[in-house]
Amino acid sequence: MAPSTGVLDGGWGWVIVVASFMAQLLAYGSPQSVGVLYPEWLHAFQESKGMTAWVGSLVAGVGLIASPVCSACVDNFGARPVTIFSGVMVAGGLMLSAFAPNVQFLIFSYGIVVGLGCGLVYAATLTITCQYFDKRRGLALGIVTTGTSVGAFIYASAQNELIVLFGLDGCLLMIGAVALNLMACAGFMRPLNMPGYYLKQKAALERNTEGQLFQKPPSDDLKITASSTSPNVEKSLAVKESLIAIDAKDLPTQTEKKKGSLLAGLTIMRVIKKKQQAYCKYMHCMYEILQDQSMVAFCIAIFLFSLGAFPPVLFIEDVAQSEGLVEEVSVIPLVSIGAIATCVGKLALGVLVDIRWINGIYLYAFTMFAGGVALLLIPSTKTYLGLQILSAVLGFFSGNWSLTSYITTTIVGLDKLTQAHGILMFFGGFGIMLGPPVVGWFFDWTQSYDMAFYFSGGCVELGAVILFLLNLPCWNRKQSKNDRPDVLYISNCDKVASVA
């Protein structure tokens, strides 16, 4: 059921934008500012930095890796039920984390439960926004996705004050209670299309209704005389089918069981063959995508950038405290500065990539190079002001995440955008999950963050070099696939929802 064009690009759609913006703010506010909680967990549980870092890495990476599952849930059940369920998960995980006896429990309650809830919110909000917008879809998605950055900016300062007033446990309980407002946001997500689960139920009910025609009718309904003539042809056909069904009861029971087993077996084999064909087709499509040199280079770049650029979000506050640059988290934490810079970066880079003479891949490689330079300068910074500047620079260039949809479409086209985006999210999520523990292990090994940030900066610089070199014109690839100045985002919602 396609939505009417009269309800698109306005009206209730802007209510959906506000509700989705608030949903992402409430869900991602704490995970995106987990760097404020990290020093408190180190002090409370006295675990190694590498082990404690798994909490922040999982809450950011699990949702990305599970994005195909989250999207399937939204397609089958709709945005409203999924957002309600995710509100329970996010709030429950945060409140449960307040009673965590050790880091291992915190990895489950905060890292996995809250991370999966955030992934569900992300998929639901983007899908419902796509349904309500067509011509202004890019603007609507841009507003919605800035909710994560605004949430990180607000929650970083709020969690700092709540920890001072109520302690770490009280802070988690209160932000968990605030996260329950996700269910209120879900109330505004009125669907335009009936979800797949309800369509299946409706089809099953219709089949059951039709099946009642083949059941044994009352004896009075079968008394048809030769003189009786009915103009209703369907009724006579139903009666004939009923008579056939009645005659069939005289067959041996064993024969019916064998026929039923045979039909069931054939049905199962048909379903298995259909699923196998769909799976083979999907795998073949992924194989074709990974045959593209530019796509492989982009996957490697995304992995290395996520591996190196995400750890500062988690460690930057601990860096300032361990170096003695600040005794406590400031009123405006470094995480907040990075978050608001990321918001500005998303908007600015999104405007730049629309300029016809700017190559999106080279622009992404430049942002990686600049972000890597900022990472390499962190160990040599000896003032808190310097860390604030580098946090802003790194946050601004981390806004290149909003370019992934444009670049992926330029490389593989709209037809394969969904599969390609899933591959990219897997590489990005995998890098985010590994980055903070690796940096924590470097600190546990050297008792200094210097080597850790040199490693992070080196990974990002390596990714920039690989992306730039493998996309040089000298490789003589098909220019029709890589040089597409005009990219029209007129695809379905699942393809446009890849905008970060």
Coordinates of C-alpha atoms in Angstrom, one line a residue:
M1 CA 0.0 0.0 0.0
A2 CA 1.8 3.1 -1.2
P3 CA 1.3 6.3 0.8
S4 CA -0.7 9.1 -0.8
T5 CA 1.4 11.9 -2.0
G6 CA -0.9 14.3 -0.2
V7 CA 0.5 13.3 3.2
L8 CA 4.2 13.5 2.2
D9 CA 6.7 16.3 2.9
G10 CA 4.7 18.1 5.5
G11 CA 1.9 18.0 8.0
W12 CA 2.2 15.1 10.4
G13 CA 5.6 14.3 8.8
W14 CA 7.2 17.2 10.8
V15 CA 5.7 15.7 14.0
I16 CA 7.4 12.4 13.0
V17 CA 10.7 14.3 12.6
V18 CA 10.4 15.9 16.1
A19 CA 9.5 12.5 17.6
S20 CA 12.3 10.7 15.8
F21 CA 14.8 13.4 16.8
M22 CA 13.8 13.1 20.4
A23 CA 13.9 9.3 20.2
Q24 CA 17.5 9.4 19.0
L25 CA 18.4 12.0 21.5
L26 CA 17.0 9.9 24.4
A27 CA 18.5 6.6 23.2
Y28 CA 21.9 7.7 22.1
G29 CA 22.5 10.5 24.7
S30 CA 24.2 8.3 27.2
P31 CA 26.0 5.9 24.9
Q32 CA 27.5 8.7 22.8
S33 CA 28.7 10.4 26.0
V34 CA 30.0 7.2 27.7
G35 CA 33.4 8.9 28.1
V36 CA 32.0 10.7 31.2
L37 CA 31.0 7.4 32.8
Y38 CA 34.2 5.5 31.9
P39 CA 36.5 7.1 34.6
E40 CA 33.7 6.4 37.2
W41 CA 33.6 2.7 36.2
L42 CA 37.4 2.5 36.4
H43 CA 37.3 3.9 40.0
A44 CA 34.3 1.8 41.1
F45 CA 35.3 -1.6 39.8
Q46 CA 39.1 -1.3 39.7
E47 CA 39.4 -3.3 36.5
S48 CA 41.9 -2.8 33.7
K49 CA 41.2 -0.1 31.1
G50 CA 41.1 -2.7 28.4
M51 CA 38.4 -4.7 30.1
T52 CA 36.3 -1.7 31.1
A53 CA 36.6 -0.3 27.6
W54 CA 34.4 -3.2 26.3
V55 CA 31.4 -1.5 27.8
G56 CA 31.6 1.6 25.6
S57 CA 32.8 -0.3 22.5
L58 CA 29.9 -2.8 22.6
V59 CA 27.2 -0.2 23.2
A60 CA 28.3 1.6 20.0
G61 CA 29.2 -1.5 17.9
V62 CA 26.4 -4.0 18.7
G63 CA 23.7 -1.8 17.2
L64 CA 25.6 -1.4 13.9
I65 CA 26.5 -5.1 13.5
A66 CA 22.9 -6.0 14.3
S67 CA 21.4 -3.4 11.9
P68 CA 20.1 -6.0 9.4
V69 CA 18.2 -7.7 12.2
C70 CA 16.9 -4.4 13.5
S71 CA 15.7 -3.4 10.1
A72 CA 13.9 -6.7 9.7
C73 CA 12.1 -6.1 13.0
V74 CA 10.9 -2.7 11.8
D75 CA 9.7 -4.1 8.4
N76 CA 7.7 -6.9 10.1
F77 CA 6.3 -5.1 13.2
G78 CA 6.4 -1.4 12.4
A79 CA 8.2 1.6 13.8
R80 CA 5.8 2.2 16.7
P81 CA 6.0 -1.3 18.4
V82 CA 9.7 -1.5 17.8
T83 CA 10.3 1.9 19.4
I84 CA 8.2 1.0 22.4
F85 CA 10.2 -2.2 22.8
S86 CA 13.5 -0.4 22.4
G87 CA 12.4 2.1 25.1
V88 CA 12.0 -0.8 27.5
M89 CA 15.4 -2.2 26.5
V90 CA 17.3 1.1 26.8
A91 CA 15.7 2.2 30.0
G92 CA 15.9 -1.3 31.5
G93 CA 19.6 -1.7 30.5
L94 CA 20.5 1.7 32.0
M95 CA 18.6 1.0 35.3
L96 CA 20.1 -2.5 35.5
S97 CA 23.6 -1.1 35.1
A98 CA 23.1 0.9 38.3
F99 CA 23.1 -2.5 40.2
A100 CA 26.0 -4.0 38.3
P101 CA 28.4 -5.9 40.7
N102 CA 31.2 -6.0 38.2
V103 CA 32.4 -5.0 34.8
Q104 CA 31.3 -8.3 33.2
F105 CA 27.7 -7.6 34.2
L106 CA 28.0 -4.1 33.0
I107 CA 29.2 -5.4 29.6
F108 CA 25.9 -7.2 29.3
S109 CA 23.5 -4.7 30.8
Y110 CA 25.0 -1.5 29.3
G111 CA 27.0 -2.8 26.3
I112 CA 24.6 -5.4 24.8
V113 CA 21.1 -4.5 26.1
V114 CA 21.4 -0.8 25.6
G115 CA 23.3 -1.2 22.4
L116 CA 20.6 -3.4 20.8
G117 CA 17.9 -1.0 22.0
C118 CA 19.8 1.9 20.3
G119 CA 20.0 -0.1 17.1
L120 CA 16.3 -0.7 17.1
V121 CA 15.6 3.0 17.7
Y122 CA 17.9 4.0 14.8
A123 CA 16.2 1.7 12.3
A124 CA 12.7 2.6 13.4
T125 CA 13.2 6.4 13.3
L126 CA 14.9 6.4 9.9
T127 CA 12.2 4.1 8.4
I128 CA 9.2 6.1 9.6
T129 CA 10.9 9.3 8.5
C130 CA 11.4 7.9 5.0
Q131 CA 7.7 6.9 4.8
Y132 CA 6.6 10.5 5.4
F133 CA 9.0 12.3 3.2
D134 CA 9.9 12.2 -0.5
K135 CA 11.2 15.5 -1.9
R136 CA 12.4 16.7 1.5
R137 CA 13.7 13.4 2.7
G138 CA 17.3 14.5 2.9
L139 CA 16.5 17.5 5.1
A140 CA 14.2 15.4 7.4
L141 CA 16.9 12.6 7.8
G142 CA 19.5 15.3 8.5
I143 CA 17.5 16.8 11.3
V144 CA 16.6 13.4 12.8
T145 CA 20.2 12.1 12.8
T146 CA 21.6 15.2 14.5
G147 CA 19.6 14.0 17.6
T148 CA 22.5 11.7 18.4
S149 CA 25.1 14.5 18.5
V150 CA 22.7 16.9 20.4
G151 CA 22.0 14.1 22.9
A152 CA 25.7 13.5 23.4
F153 CA 26.2 17.2 24.0
I154 CA 23.4 17.5 26.6
Y155 CA 24.0 14.1 28.3
A156 CA 27.7 14.6 28.8
S157 CA 27.1 17.7 31.0
A158 CA 24.0 16.2 32.6
Q159 CA 25.6 12.9 33.6
N160 CA 28.5 14.8 35.1
E161 CA 26.2 16.9 37.3
L162 CA 24.1 13.8 38.3
I163 CA 27.2 11.9 39.3
V164 CA 28.2 14.8 41.6
L165 CA 24.7 15.1 43.1
F166 CA 23.5 11.4 43.3
G167 CA 26.5 9.3 42.5
L168 CA 27.1 6.9 39.6
D169 CA 24.2 4.5 40.5
G170 CA 21.7 7.4 41.0
C171 CA 22.8 8.9 37.6
L172 CA 22.2 5.6 35.8
L173 CA 18.8 5.2 37.4
M174 CA 17.7 8.8 36.5
I175 CA 18.8 8.7 32.9
G176 CA 17.2 5.3 32.6
A177 CA 13.9 6.8 33.9
V178 CA 14.2 9.6 31.3
A179 CA 14.8 7.0 28.6
L180 CA 11.3 5.7 29.2
N181 CA 10.0 8.7 27.3
L182 CA 11.0 6.8 24.2
M183 CA 7.6 5.1 24.5
A184 CA 5.9 8.5 24.4
C185 CA 7.8 9.3 21.2
A186 CA 6.6 6.1 19.8
G187 CA 3.0 7.2 20.3
F188 CA 3.4 9.8 17.5
M189 CA 4.8 7.3 15.0
R190 CA 1.5 6.7 13.1
P191 CA 2.3 4.2 10.3
L192 CA 1.5 5.0 6.7
N193 CA 2.1 1.4 5.5
M194 CA 0.8 -1.7 7.2
P195 CA 3.8 -3.7 8.6
G196 CA 4.6 -7.1 7.2
Y197 CA 3.6 -9.0 10.3
Y198 CA 0.0 -7.7 10.1
L199 CA -0.2 -8.3 6.4
K200 CA 0.8 -12.0 7.1
Q201 CA -1.9 -12.2 9.8
K202 CA -4.5 -10.7 7.5
A203 CA -3.5 -13.2 4.7
A204 CA -3.7 -16.1 7.2
L205 CA -7.2 -15.0 8.3
E206 CA -8.3 -14.8 4.7
R207 CA -7.0 -18.2 4.0
N208 CA -8.8 -19.6 7.0
T209 CA -12.0 -18.0 5.9
E210 CA -11.7 -19.5 2.5
G211 CA -10.8 -22.9 4.1
Q212 CA -14.1 -22.9 5.9
L213 CA -15.8 -23.4 2.5
F214 CA -14.2 -26.8 2.2
Q215 CA -15.3 -28.1 5.6
K216 CA -18.2 -30.5 6.0
P217 CA -21.3 -28.3 6.0
P218 CA -24.5 -29.2 7.9
S219 CA -26.7 -31.9 6.4
D220 CA -29.5 -29.4 5.7
D221 CA -27.2 -27.4 3.4
L222 CA -26.5 -30.5 1.2
K223 CA -30.2 -31.2 0.4
I224 CA -30.4 -30.0 -3.1
T225 CA -33.2 -31.3 -5.3
A226 CA -33.0 -31.7 -9.1
S227 CA -35.5 -28.9 -9.6
S228 CA -33.6 -26.4 -7.4
T229 CA -31.6 -24.0 -9.5
S230 CA -29.3 -21.5 -8.0
P231 CA -27.9 -18.5 -9.9
N232 CA -24.9 -18.4 -7.6
V233 CA -22.2 -20.4 -9.3
E234 CA -19.8 -20.1 -6.4
K235 CA -22.2 -21.7 -4.0
S236 CA -22.7 -24.7 -6.3
L237 CA -18.9 -25.1 -6.6
A238 CA -18.6 -24.9 -2.8
V239 CA -21.2 -27.6 -2.5
K240 CA -19.4 -29.8 -5.0
E241 CA -16.2 -29.4 -3.1
S242 CA -18.0 -30.2 0.1
L243 CA -19.3 -33.4 -1.4
I244 CA -15.8 -34.4 -2.5
A245 CA -14.6 -33.7 1.0
I246 CA -17.4 -35.9 2.4
D247 CA -16.6 -38.8 0.0
A248 CA -12.9 -38.5 1.0
K249 CA -13.7 -39.5 4.6
D250 CA -14.4 -43.1 3.4
L251 CA -10.7 -43.5 2.4
P252 CA -8.5 -45.4 4.8
T253 CA -7.0 -43.3 7.5
Q254 CA -3.5 -44.5 6.7
T255 CA -3.8 -43.2 3.2
E256 CA -4.8 -39.8 4.4
K257 CA -1.8 -39.7 6.8
K258 CA 0.5 -40.6 4.0
K259 CA -0.9 -38.0 1.6
G260 CA -0.7 -35.4 4.4
S261 CA 2.9 -36.3 5.1
L262 CA 3.8 -36.2 1.5
L263 CA 2.1 -32.8 1.0
A264 CA 3.8 -31.4 4.1
G265 CA 7.2 -32.7 2.9
L266 CA 6.7 -31.2 -0.5
T267 CA 5.7 -27.9 1.1
I268 CA 8.7 -27.9 3.3
M269 CA 11.1 -28.7 0.4
R270 CA 9.5 -25.9 -1.7
V271 CA 10.0 -23.4 1.1
I272 CA 13.6 -24.6 1.7
K273 CA 14.3 -24.3 -2.0
K274 CA 12.8 -20.8 -2.2
K275 CA 14.9 -19.7 0.8
Q276 CA 18.0 -21.2 -0.6
Q277 CA 17.5 -19.4 -3.9
A278 CA 17.0 -16.1 -2.1
Y279 CA 20.1 -16.7 0.1
C280 CA 22.2 -17.7 -2.9
K281 CA 21.0 -14.6 -4.8
Y282 CA 21.9 -12.4 -1.8
M283 CA 25.3 -13.9 -1.4
H284 CA 26.0 -13.5 -5.1
C285 CA 25.0 -9.9 -4.9
M286 CA 27.4 -9.4 -2.0
Y287 CA 30.2 -11.2 -4.0
E288 CA 29.6 -8.8 -6.9
I289 CA 29.8 -5.8 -4.6
L290 CA 33.1 -6.9 -3.1
Q291 CA 34.6 -7.4 -6.5
D292 CA 34.6 -3.6 -6.9
Q293 CA 38.0 -2.2 -6.0
S294 CA 36.5 1.1 -4.7
M295 CA 34.1 -0.7 -2.5
V296 CA 36.8 -2.9 -1.0
A297 CA 38.9 0.2 -0.3
F298 CA 35.9 2.0 1.3
C299 CA 35.2 -1.0 3.6
I300 CA 38.9 -1.1 4.7
A301 CA 38.8 2.7 5.3
I302 CA 35.6 2.5 7.3
F303 CA 37.1 -0.3 9.4
L304 CA 40.4 1.6 10.1
F305 CA 38.6 4.9 10.8
S306 CA 36.2 3.3 13.2
L307 CA 39.1 1.4 14.9
G308 CA 41.1 4.6 15.4
A309 CA 38.7 7.5 15.7
F310 CA 36.1 6.1 18.1
P311 CA 38.4 5.5 21.2
P312 CA 38.8 9.3 21.9
V313 CA 35.1 9.5 22.6
L314 CA 35.6 7.0 25.4
F315 CA 39.1 7.9 26.6
I316 CA 39.5 11.6 26.2
E317 CA 38.2 12.5 29.6
D318 CA 40.5 9.9 31.3
V319 CA 43.4 11.3 29.2
A320 CA 42.8 14.7 30.7
Q321 CA 42.6 13.4 34.2
S322 CA 45.5 11.0 34.0
E323 CA 47.8 13.7 32.6
G324 CA 46.8 16.1 35.4
L325 CA 45.3 18.6 33.0
V326 CA 42.1 18.8 34.9
E327 CA 41.1 17.4 38.3
E328 CA 37.5 16.8 37.5
V329 CA 35.3 16.8 34.4
S330 CA 34.7 20.4 33.4
V331 CA 31.3 22.0 33.1
I332 CA 31.4 21.5 29.3
P333 CA 33.2 18.1 29.0
L334 CA 35.5 17.3 26.0
V335 CA 32.8 14.8 24.9
S336 CA 30.3 17.5 24.6
I337 CA 32.7 19.6 22.5
G338 CA 33.3 16.7 20.2
A339 CA 29.6 16.0 19.9
I340 CA 28.6 19.5 18.9
A341 CA 31.5 19.6 16.4
T342 CA 30.3 16.4 14.9
C343 CA 26.9 17.9 14.4
V344 CA 28.4 20.8 12.6
G345 CA 30.6 18.5 10.6
K346 CA 27.7 16.4 9.3
L347 CA 25.9 19.5 8.0
A348 CA 29.0 21.2 6.5
L349 CA 30.3 18.1 4.8
G350 CA 26.9 17.2 3.5
V351 CA 26.7 20.6 1.8
L352 CA 30.2 20.3 0.4
V353 CA 29.6 16.8 -1.1
D354 CA 26.7 18.3 -3.2
I355 CA 29.1 20.6 -5.1
R356 CA 29.5 19.1 -8.5
W357 CA 33.3 19.5 -8.8
I358 CA 34.0 17.9 -5.4
N359 CA 34.7 14.1 -5.5
G360 CA 33.0 12.5 -2.5
I361 CA 35.6 9.7 -2.1
Y362 CA 38.5 12.2 -2.1
L363 CA 36.6 14.4 0.4
Y364 CA 36.2 11.4 2.7
A365 CA 39.9 10.5 2.4
F366 CA 40.8 14.1 3.3
T367 CA 38.6 14.1 6.4
M368 CA 40.2 10.8 7.5
F369 CA 43.7 12.3 7.0
A370 CA 42.8 15.5 9.0
G371 CA 41.3 13.4 11.8
G372 CA 44.4 11.2 11.9
V373 CA 46.6 14.2 12.3
A374 CA 44.5 15.4 15.3
L375 CA 44.8 11.9 16.9
L376 CA 48.6 12.0 16.4
L377 CA 48.8 15.4 18.1
I378 CA 46.9 14.3 21.3
P379 CA 49.9 12.7 23.0
S380 CA 52.0 15.9 22.6
T381 CA 49.3 18.2 23.9
K382 CA 50.0 19.3 27.5
T383 CA 47.2 21.8 28.1
Y384 CA 43.4 21.3 28.5
L385 CA 42.8 24.0 25.9
G386 CA 44.8 22.0 23.4
L387 CA 42.6 19.0 24.1
Q388 CA 39.5 21.0 23.6
I389 CA 40.7 22.2 20.2
L390 CA 41.7 18.7 19.1
S391 CA 38.4 17.3 20.3
A392 CA 36.6 19.9 18.2
V393 CA 38.7 19.2 15.1
L394 CA 38.4 15.4 15.5
G395 CA 34.6 15.7 16.1
F396 CA 34.2 17.9 13.0
F397 CA 35.9 15.5 10.7
S398 CA 34.1 12.6 12.3
G399 CA 31.0 14.0 10.8
N400 CA 32.1 12.3 7.6
W401 CA 29.9 9.5 8.6
S402 CA 27.1 11.4 6.9
L403 CA 28.9 10.9 3.6
T404 CA 28.7 7.1 3.6
S405 CA 25.4 6.9 1.8
Y406 CA 26.4 9.3 -0.9
I407 CA 29.7 7.5 -1.6
T408 CA 28.2 4.0 -1.5
T409 CA 25.6 5.1 -4.0
T410 CA 28.3 6.5 -6.2
I411 CA 30.2 3.3 -6.1
V412 CA 27.5 0.6 -6.4
G413 CA 24.4 2.5 -7.5
L414 CA 21.0 2.6 -5.9
D415 CA 20.0 -1.0 -6.8
K416 CA 22.7 -2.5 -4.5
L417 CA 22.8 0.3 -1.9
T418 CA 21.0 -1.8 0.8
Q419 CA 23.4 -4.7 0.6
A420 CA 26.5 -2.5 0.4
H421 CA 25.4 -0.4 3.3
G422 CA 25.0 -3.6 5.4
I423 CA 28.5 -4.6 4.5
L424 CA 29.8 -1.2 5.5
M425 CA 28.0 -1.2 8.8
F426 CA 29.5 -4.6 9.6
F427 CA 33.0 -3.3 9.1
G428 CA 32.3 -0.1 10.9
G429 CA 30.7 -1.9 13.9
F430 CA 33.5 -4.4 14.0
G431 CA 36.1 -1.6 14.1
I432 CA 34.2 0.3 16.9
M433 CA 34.0 -2.8 19.0
L434 CA 37.7 -3.5 18.7
G435 CA 39.1 0.1 19.0
P436 CA 38.5 1.0 22.7
P437 CA 39.7 -2.4 24.1
V438 CA 42.9 -2.2 21.9
V439 CA 43.6 1.3 23.2
G440 CA 42.9 0.2 26.7
W441 CA 45.3 -2.7 26.4
F442 CA 48.0 -0.4 25.0
F443 CA 47.6 1.7 28.2
D444 CA 47.7 -1.4 30.4
W445 CA 50.9 -2.5 28.7
T446 CA 52.8 0.9 28.6
Q447 CA 50.9 2.8 31.4
S448 CA 50.6 5.7 29.0
Y449 CA 48.1 6.8 26.3
D450 CA 50.9 8.0 24.0
M451 CA 51.4 4.7 22.2
A452 CA 47.7 4.0 22.1
F453 CA 46.9 7.3 20.2
Y454 CA 49.9 6.9 17.9
F455 CA 48.3 3.5 17.0
S456 CA 44.9 5.0 16.5
G457 CA 46.2 7.9 14.4
G458 CA 48.3 5.5 12.3
C459 CA 45.3 3.3 11.6
V460 CA 43.2 6.3 10.4
E461 CA 46.1 7.7 8.2
L462 CA 46.6 4.2 6.7
G463 CA 42.9 4.0 5.9
A464 CA 43.0 7.5 4.2
V465 CA 46.0 6.5 2.1
I466 CA 44.4 3.2 1.0
L467 CA 41.2 4.9 0.1
F468 CA 42.9 7.6 -1.9
L469 CA 45.4 5.3 -3.8
L470 CA 42.8 2.7 -4.8
N471 CA 40.6 5.3 -6.2
L472 CA 43.1 7.0 -8.5
P473 CA 42.0 7.3 -12.2
C474 CA 45.1 5.3 -13.3
W475 CA 43.4 2.0 -12.3
N476 CA 41.2 2.4 -15.4
R477 CA 38.0 1.3 -13.8
K478 CA 34.6 1.9 -15.3
Q479 CA 34.0 5.6 -15.1
S480 CA 30.3 5.2 -15.3
K481 CA 30.2 3.6 -11.9
N482 CA 32.5 6.0 -10.1
D483 CA 31.9 9.4 -11.7
R484 CA 28.3 10.2 -10.9
P485 CA 27.9 13.9 -10.3
D486 CA 24.1 13.7 -10.1
V487 CA 22.8 11.2 -7.5
L488 CA 19.1 11.1 -7.3
Y489 CA 17.8 9.6 -4.0
I490 CA 14.5 8.4 -5.2
S491 CA 14.7 4.9 -4.0
N492 CA 12.7 3.1 -1.3
C493 CA 12.9 3.8 2.4
D494 CA 15.3 0.9 3.1
K495 CA 17.8 2.4 0.7
V496 CA 17.6 6.0 1.9
A497 CA 17.6 4.9 5.5
S498 CA 21.3 4.3 5.3
V499 CA 22.0 8.0 5.7
A500 CA 23.9 8.5 8.9

